[in-house]
Coordinates of C-alpha atoms in Angstrom, one line a residue:
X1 CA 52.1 27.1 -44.5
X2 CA 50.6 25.1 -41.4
X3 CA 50.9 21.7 -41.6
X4 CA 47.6 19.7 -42.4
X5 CA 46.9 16.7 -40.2
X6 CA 44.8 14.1 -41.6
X7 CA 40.6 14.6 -40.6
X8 CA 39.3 12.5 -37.6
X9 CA 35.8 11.9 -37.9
X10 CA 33.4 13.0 -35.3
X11 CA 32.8 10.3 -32.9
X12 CA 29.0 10.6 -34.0
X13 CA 28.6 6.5 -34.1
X14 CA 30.1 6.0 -31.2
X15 CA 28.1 8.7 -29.2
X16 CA 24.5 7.2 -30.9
X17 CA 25.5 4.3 -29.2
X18 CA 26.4 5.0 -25.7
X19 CA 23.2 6.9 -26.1
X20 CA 20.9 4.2 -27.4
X21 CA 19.7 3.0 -23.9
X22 CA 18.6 6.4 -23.3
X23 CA 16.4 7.0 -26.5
X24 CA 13.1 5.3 -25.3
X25 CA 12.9 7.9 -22.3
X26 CA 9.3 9.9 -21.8
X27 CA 9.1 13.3 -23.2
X28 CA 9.5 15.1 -19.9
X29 CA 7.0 16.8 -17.8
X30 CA 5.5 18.8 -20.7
X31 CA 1.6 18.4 -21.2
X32 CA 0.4 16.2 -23.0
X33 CA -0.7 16.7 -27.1
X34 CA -2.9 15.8 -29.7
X35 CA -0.2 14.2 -31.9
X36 CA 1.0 12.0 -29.2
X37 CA -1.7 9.9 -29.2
X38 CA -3.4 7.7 -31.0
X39 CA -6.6 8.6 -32.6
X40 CA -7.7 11.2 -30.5
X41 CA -10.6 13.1 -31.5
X42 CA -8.6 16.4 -33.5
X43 CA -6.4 14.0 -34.9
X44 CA -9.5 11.7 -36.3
X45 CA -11.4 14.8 -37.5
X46 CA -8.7 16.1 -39.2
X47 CA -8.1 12.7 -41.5
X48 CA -12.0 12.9 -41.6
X49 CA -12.1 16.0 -43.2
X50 CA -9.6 14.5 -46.3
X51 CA -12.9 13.0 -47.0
X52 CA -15.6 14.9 -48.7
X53 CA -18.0 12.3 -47.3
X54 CA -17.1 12.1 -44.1
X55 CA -16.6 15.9 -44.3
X56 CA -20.2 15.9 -45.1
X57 CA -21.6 13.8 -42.4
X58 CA -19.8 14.7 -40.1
X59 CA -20.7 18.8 -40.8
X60 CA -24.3 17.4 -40.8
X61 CA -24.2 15.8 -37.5
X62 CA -22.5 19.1 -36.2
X63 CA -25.7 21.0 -37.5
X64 CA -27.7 18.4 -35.6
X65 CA -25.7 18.2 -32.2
X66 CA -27.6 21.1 -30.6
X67 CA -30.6 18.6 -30.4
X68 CA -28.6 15.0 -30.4
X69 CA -26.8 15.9 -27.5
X70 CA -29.1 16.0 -24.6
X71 CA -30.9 12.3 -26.1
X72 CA -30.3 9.6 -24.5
X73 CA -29.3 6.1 -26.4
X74 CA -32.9 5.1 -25.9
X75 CA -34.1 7.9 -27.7
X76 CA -32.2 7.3 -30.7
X77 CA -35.5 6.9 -32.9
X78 CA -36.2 10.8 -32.4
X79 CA -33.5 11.8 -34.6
X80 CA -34.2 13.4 -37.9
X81 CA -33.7 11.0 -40.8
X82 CA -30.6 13.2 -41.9
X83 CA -29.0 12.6 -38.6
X84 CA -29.9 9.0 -38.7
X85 CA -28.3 8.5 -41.8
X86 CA -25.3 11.2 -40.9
X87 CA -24.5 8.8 -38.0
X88 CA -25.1 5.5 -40.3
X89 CA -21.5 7.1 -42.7
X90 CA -19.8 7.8 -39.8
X91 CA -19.7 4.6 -38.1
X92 CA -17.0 3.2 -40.6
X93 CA -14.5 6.6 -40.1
X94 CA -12.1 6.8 -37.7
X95 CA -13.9 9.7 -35.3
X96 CA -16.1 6.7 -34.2
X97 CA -13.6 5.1 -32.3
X98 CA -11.6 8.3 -31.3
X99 CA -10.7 9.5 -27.0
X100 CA -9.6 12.2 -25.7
X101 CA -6.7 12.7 -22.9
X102 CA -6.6 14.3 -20.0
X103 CA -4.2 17.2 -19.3
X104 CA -3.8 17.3 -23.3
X105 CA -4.1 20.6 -24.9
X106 CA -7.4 21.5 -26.5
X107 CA -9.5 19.2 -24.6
X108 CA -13.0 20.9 -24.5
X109 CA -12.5 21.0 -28.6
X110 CA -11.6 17.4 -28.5
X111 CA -14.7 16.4 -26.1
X112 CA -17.0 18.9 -28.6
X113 CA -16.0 16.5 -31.3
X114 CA -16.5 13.2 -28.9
X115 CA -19.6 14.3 -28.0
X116 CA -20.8 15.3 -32.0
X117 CA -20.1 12.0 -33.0
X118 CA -21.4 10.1 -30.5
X119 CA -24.9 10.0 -31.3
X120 CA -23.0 7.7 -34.0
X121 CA -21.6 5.6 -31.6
X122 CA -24.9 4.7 -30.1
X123 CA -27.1 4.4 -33.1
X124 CA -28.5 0.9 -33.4
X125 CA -27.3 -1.1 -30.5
X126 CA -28.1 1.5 -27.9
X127 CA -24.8 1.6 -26.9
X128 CA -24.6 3.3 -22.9
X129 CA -22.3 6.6 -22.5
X130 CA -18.9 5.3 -22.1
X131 CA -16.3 7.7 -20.8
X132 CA -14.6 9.7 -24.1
X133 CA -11.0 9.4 -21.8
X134 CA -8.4 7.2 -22.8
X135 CA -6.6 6.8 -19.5
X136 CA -3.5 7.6 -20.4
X137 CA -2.0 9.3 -17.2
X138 CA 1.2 7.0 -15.7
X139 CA 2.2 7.6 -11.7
X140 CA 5.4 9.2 -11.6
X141 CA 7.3 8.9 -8.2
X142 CA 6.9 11.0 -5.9
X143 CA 9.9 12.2 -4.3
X144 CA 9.7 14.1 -1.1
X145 CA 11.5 15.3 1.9
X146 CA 10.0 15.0 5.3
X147 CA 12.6 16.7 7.1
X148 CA 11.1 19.8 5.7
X149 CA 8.1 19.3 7.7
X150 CA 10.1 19.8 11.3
X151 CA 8.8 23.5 11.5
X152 CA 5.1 22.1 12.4
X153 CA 5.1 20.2 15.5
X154 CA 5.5 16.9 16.2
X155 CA 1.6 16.1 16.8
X156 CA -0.1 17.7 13.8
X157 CA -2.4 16.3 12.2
X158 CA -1.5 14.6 9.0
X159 CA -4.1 17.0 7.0
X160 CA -1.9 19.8 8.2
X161 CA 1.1 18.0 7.2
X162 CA 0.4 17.1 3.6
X163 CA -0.9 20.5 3.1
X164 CA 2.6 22.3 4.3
X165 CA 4.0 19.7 1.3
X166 CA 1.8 21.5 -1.1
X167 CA 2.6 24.6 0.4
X168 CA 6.8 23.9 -0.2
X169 CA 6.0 22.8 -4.0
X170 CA 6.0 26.2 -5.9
X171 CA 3.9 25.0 -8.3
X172 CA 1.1 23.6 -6.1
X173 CA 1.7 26.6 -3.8
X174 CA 1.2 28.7 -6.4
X175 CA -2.5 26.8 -8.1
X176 CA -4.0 26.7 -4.9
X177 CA -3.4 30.1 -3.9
X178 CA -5.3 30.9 -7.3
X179 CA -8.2 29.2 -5.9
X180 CA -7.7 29.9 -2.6
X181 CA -8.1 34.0 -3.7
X182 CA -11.5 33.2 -6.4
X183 CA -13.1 31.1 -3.6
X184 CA -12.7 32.9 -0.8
X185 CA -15.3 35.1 1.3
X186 CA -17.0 37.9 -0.2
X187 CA -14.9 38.0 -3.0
X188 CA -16.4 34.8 -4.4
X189 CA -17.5 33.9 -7.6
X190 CA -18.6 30.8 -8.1
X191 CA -18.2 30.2 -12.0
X192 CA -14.1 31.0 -11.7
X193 CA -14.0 29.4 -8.2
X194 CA -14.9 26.2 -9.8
X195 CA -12.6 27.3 -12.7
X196 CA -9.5 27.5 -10.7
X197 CA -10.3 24.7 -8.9
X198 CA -10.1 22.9 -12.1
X199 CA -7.1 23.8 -13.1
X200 CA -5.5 23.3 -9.7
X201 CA -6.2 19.0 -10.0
X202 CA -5.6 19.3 -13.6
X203 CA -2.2 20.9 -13.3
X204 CA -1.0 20.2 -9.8
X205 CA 0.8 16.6 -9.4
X206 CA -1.7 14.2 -8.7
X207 CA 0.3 13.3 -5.9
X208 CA 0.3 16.5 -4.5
X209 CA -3.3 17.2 -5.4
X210 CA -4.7 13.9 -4.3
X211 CA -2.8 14.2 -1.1
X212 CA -4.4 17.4 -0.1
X213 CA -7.9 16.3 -0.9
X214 CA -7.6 12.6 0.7
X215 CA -5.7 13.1 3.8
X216 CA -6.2 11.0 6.8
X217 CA -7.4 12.0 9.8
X218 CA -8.7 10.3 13.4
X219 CA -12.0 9.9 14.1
X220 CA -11.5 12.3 17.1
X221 CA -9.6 14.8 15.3
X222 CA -12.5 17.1 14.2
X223 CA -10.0 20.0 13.8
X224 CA -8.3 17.7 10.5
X225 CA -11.8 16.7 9.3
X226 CA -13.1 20.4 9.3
X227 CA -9.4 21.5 7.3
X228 CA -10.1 18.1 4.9
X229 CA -14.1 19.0 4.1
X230 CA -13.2 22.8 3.3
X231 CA -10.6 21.8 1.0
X232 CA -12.3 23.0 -2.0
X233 CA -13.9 25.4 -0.5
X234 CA -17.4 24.2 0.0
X235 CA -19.2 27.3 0.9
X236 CA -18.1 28.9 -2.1
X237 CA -18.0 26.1 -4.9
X238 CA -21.0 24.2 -3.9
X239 CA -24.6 25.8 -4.7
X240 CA -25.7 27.7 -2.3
X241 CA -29.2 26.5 -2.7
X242 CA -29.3 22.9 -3.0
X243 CA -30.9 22.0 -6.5
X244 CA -32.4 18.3 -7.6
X245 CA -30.3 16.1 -8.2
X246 CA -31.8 15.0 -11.7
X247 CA -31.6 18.6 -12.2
X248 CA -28.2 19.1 -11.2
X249 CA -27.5 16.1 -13.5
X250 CA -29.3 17.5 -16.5
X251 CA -27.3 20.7 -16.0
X252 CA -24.0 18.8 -16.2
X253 CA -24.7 16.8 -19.3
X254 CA -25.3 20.0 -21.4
X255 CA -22.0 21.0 -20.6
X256 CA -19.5 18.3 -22.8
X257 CA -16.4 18.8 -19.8
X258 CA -19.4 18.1 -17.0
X259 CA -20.9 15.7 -19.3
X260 CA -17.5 13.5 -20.2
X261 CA -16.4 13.7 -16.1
X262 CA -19.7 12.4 -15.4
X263 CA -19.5 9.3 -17.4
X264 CA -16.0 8.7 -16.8
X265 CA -16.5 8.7 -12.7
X266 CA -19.9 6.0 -13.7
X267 CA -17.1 4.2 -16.1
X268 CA -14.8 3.7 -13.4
X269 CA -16.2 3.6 -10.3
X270 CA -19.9 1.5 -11.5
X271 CA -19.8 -1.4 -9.3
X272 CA -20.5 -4.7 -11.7
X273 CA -22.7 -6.8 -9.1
X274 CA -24.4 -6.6 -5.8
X275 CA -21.1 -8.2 -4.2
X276 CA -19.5 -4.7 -5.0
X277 CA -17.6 -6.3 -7.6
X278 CA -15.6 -2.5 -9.3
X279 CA -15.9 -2.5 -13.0
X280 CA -12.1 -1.2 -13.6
X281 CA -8.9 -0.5 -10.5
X282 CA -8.9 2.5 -7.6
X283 CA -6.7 4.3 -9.2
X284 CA -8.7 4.9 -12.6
X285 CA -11.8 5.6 -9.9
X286 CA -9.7 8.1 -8.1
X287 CA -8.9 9.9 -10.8
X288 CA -12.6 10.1 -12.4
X289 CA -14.0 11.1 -8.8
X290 CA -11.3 14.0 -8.8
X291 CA -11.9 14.9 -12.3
X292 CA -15.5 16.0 -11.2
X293 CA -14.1 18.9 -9.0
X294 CA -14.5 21.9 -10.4
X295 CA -17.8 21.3 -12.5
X296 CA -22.0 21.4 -11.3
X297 CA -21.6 17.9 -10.0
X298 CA -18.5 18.6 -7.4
X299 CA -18.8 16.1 -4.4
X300 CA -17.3 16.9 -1.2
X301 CA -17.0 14.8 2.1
X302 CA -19.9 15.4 3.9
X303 CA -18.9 15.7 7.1
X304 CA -16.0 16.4 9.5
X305 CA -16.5 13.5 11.5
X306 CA -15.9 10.3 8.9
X307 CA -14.6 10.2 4.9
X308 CA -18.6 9.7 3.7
X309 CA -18.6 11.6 0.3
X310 CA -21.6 12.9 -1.7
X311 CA -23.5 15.6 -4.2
X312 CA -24.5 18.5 -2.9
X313 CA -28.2 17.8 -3.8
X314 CA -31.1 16.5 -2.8
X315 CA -34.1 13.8 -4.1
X316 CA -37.0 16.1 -3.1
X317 CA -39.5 16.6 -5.6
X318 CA -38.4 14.3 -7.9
X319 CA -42.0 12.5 -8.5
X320 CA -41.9 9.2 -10.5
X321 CA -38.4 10.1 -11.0
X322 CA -37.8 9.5 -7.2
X323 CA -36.3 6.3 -8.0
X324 CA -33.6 6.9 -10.6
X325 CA -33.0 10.3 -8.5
X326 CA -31.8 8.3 -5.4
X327 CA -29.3 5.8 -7.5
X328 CA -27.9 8.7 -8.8
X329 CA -27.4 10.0 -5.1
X330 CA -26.2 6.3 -4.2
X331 CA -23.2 6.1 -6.9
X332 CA -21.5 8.9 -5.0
X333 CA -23.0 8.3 -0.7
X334 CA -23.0 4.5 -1.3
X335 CA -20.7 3.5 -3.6
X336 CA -18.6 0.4 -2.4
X337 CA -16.0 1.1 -5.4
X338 CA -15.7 5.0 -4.2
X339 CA -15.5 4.5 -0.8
X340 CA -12.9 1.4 -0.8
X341 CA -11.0 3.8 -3.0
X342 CA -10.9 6.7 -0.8
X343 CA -10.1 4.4 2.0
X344 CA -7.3 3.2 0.4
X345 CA -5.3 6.0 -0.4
X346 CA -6.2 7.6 2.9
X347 CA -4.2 4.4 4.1
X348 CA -1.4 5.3 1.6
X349 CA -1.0 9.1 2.8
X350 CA -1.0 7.9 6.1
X351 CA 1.5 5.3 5.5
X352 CA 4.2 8.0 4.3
X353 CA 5.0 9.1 7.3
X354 CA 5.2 5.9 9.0
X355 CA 8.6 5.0 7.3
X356 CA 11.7 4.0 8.8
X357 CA 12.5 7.3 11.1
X358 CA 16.2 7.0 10.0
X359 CA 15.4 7.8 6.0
X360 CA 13.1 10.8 5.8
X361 CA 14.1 11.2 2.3
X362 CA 12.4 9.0 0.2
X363 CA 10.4 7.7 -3.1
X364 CA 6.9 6.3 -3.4
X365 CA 6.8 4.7 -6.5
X366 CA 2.6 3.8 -6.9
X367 CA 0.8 1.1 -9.7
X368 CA 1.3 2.4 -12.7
X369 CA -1.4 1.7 -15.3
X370 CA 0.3 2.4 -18.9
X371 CA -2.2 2.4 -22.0
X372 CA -1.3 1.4 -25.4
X373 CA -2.8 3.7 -26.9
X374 CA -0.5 6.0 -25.1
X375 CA 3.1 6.2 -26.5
X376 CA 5.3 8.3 -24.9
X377 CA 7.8 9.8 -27.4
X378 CA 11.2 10.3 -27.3
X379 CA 13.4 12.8 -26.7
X380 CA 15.0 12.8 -30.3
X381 CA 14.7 16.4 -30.9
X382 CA 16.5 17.6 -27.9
X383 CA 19.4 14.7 -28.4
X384 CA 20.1 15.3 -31.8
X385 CA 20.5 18.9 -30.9
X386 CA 23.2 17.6 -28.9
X387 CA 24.5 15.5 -31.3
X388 CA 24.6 18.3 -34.0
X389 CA 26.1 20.7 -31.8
X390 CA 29.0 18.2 -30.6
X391 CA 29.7 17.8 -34.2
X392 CA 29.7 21.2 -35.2
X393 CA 31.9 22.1 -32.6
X394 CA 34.2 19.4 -33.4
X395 CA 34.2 20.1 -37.6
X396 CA 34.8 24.1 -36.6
X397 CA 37.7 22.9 -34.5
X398 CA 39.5 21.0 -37.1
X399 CA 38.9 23.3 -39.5
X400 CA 40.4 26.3 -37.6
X401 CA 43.3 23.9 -36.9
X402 CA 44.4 24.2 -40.3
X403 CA 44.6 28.0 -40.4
X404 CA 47.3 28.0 -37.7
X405 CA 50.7 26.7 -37.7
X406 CA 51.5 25.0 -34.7
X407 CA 54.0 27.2 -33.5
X408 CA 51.5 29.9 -33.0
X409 CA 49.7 30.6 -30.2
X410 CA 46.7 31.4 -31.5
X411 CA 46.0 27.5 -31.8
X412 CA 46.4 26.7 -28.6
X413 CA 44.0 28.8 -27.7
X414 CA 41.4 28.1 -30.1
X415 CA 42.1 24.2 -28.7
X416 CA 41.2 24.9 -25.3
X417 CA 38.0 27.3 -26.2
X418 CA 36.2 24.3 -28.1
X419 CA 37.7 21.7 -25.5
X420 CA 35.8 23.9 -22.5
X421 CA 32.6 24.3 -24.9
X422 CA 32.3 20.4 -25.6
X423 CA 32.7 19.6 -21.9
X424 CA 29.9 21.8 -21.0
X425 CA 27.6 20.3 -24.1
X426 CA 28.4 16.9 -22.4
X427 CA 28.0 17.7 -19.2
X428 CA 24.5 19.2 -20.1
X429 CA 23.8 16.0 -21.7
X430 CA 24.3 13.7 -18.9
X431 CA 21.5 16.2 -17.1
X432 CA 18.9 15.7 -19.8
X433 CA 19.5 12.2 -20.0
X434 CA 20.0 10.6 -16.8
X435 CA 21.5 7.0 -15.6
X436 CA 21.0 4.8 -12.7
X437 CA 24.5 3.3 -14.1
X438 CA 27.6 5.4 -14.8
X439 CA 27.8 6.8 -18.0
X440 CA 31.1 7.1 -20.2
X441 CA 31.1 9.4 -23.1
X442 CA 33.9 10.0 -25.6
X443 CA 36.1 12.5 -24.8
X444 CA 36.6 15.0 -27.7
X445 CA 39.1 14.1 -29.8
X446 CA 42.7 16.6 -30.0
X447 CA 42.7 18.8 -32.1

């Protein structure tokens, strides 16, 4: 018989603890879900619907939403007196309180629900419309090599330039071809030109995406203003015939994506006082006035000469509406917030490529705005994988060491088979889990 050697342990302790640093990491670049966040609208539903109650009230206010959800919080006293008392039980649940996310899965079911409960939200104090978004989206770095751009030459504009990064990012490439084909000429359709327009600054990186709609250009470079204005395709994504603005307002709020962009951009970008002061930072404003792309109320820079944005709509006609018609067509023309906003990015994609000549490789890290109600998870389920695998690797290695005497050969090579598939678990290991530091894991025990 072989002789038995007494059973090592897998080094599972130690390896949990050269990993612990790494177990608070982000979950990767995967979009976001409902379940990884707090209280968002599915999630508060579904613990509503453990309720017969709230079950109740909230199915009633469902029933009532086709009417409740073109009122505005002044009208409040129009709702039926089952609505009214609908709302009254649901202002103690947790929907009441509930978000959505952007980029999460199932967000036009999650702003249906937003937008159910909300008469609920307003009841009683006449609350405003507040944005249903939970900003939740974190600036990543963006990593990029400007050696790549050496085929264009040297005096291009910077329009040009940031485009041609787009262009050498597959998955940018790829979204705004899709648009690029819907939107285009006679082939246009406007309902899935605005759909994959959408999609491309919902999935694209923002740095990519916000880069390719707020390039810089000089005053005197028309050419760059003309490429930066027909960025998303204005000729097929705008109306053709320019409609009322109070109309083209009305239109958006019947639509619960339109309707949540809408108040999110006048959440973020509302300036508090007549000294301008802006009610939250550019970054949260830049990312409301980009979420309106792609919906009825799309802006678009309204010139090729300057960065002046607005609707594509006009005041005419409005009556004794005239008044509230030409704010609404001030938050986007005249809007200090906006416009400081714009101005500063534009300053920030033009600043890239002012870097020291000697590094054209490099990071731009930009302010990064976490949200508690945000927790990124960790990667648990992919490192325990590891983990398990390492250890089954290891048990099936001692036990197969105690079929074979040492003098035959077959041992030997059963050694080096698991040796060579625990070095490539490792080494795939210190991929998924990266370290500015060196890492030192242990080596798999002889068998």
């Amino acid at each position: 018989m072989g002789r038995f050697r007494s059973l090592r342990p897998p080094p599972l302790v130690v390896l949990l603890l050269v990993l612990s640093p790494w177990l608070p990491l982000g979950a990767g670049d995967s979009l976001p879900t409902e379940s990884r966040f707090v209280n968002s609208c599915i999630q508060a539903r579904k613990k509503c619907q453990a309720d017969p109650a709230c079950k109740a009230a909230y199915q009633q206010l469902e029933s009532c939403s086709s009417s409740l959800s073109t009122l505005l919080p002044l009208e409040g006293s129009s709702m039926s007196a089952d609505c009214t008392e609908a709302a009254q039980q649901l202002r103690n649940s947790s929907l009441i309180g509930c978000t959505c996310y952007r980029r999460m899965k199932h967000q036009t079911t999650c702003l249906n629900i937003y937008w159910t409960v909300h008469p609920a939200r307003s009841l009683g104090d006449y609350e405003l419309d507040v944005s249903p978004y939970e900003d939740t989206v974190t600036s990543k770095p963006w990593k990029m090599n400007l050696r790549k751009l050496d085929m264009l030459k040297s005096d291009s504009d910077l329009c040009l330039r940031l485009a041609t990064l787009c262009t050498l990012n597959s998955k940018c490439d790829r979204l705004r071809k899709a648009y690029g084909e819907a939107c285009s000429g006679a082939r246009c359709q406007r309902h899935l030109c605005l759909a994959r327009l959408r999609s491309f600054f919902e999935k694209a990186a923002e740095s990519h995406a916000q880069a390719l709609l707020l390039c810089p250009c000089r005053p005197e470079d028309v050419g760059c203003g003309e490429r930066r204005r027909n960025t998303i395709a204005p000729s097929c994504a705008l109306p053709s015939e320019v409609p009322n603005c109070l109309d083209l307002r009305s239109f958006c709020r019947a639509d619960p994506l339109c309707r949540s962009r809408l108040m999110d951009f006048q959440t973020h970008c509302h300036p508090m006082d007549i000294r301008g002061t802006c009610a939250t930072e550019q970054s949260k404003c830049l990312r409301a006035y980009v979420g309106l792309i792609g919906t009825s109320m799309t802006p678009n820079f309204i010139s090729k000469f300057n960065a002046s944005v607005a609707l594509s709509c006009t005041c005419r006609g409005s009556g004794n509406l005239q008044d509230e018609c030409e704010q609404l067509e001030r938050s986007f023309s005249q809007n200090p917030c906006l416009t400081e906003a714009i101005a500063a990015k534009m300053h920030f994609h033009r600043q890239l490529f002012f870097q020291n000549p000697v590094d054209s490789s490099f990071s731009v890290v930009q302010h990064k705005n976490p949200s508690p109600a945000w927790r990124p998870q960790p990667r648990l389920p992919v490192l325990f994988f590891f983990i398990f695998t390492l250890v089954l690797l290891q048990t099936l290695g001692l036990n197969c060491s105690l079929l074979w005497d040492d003098s035959e050969p077959n041992k030997s090579v059963t050694s080096t088979l698991f040796k060579k598939a625990e070095l490539r678990v490792l080494r795939q290991l210190r991929k998924t889990f990266p370290s500015p530091g060196r890492l030192v894991f242990p080596s798999p025990h002889p068998l």
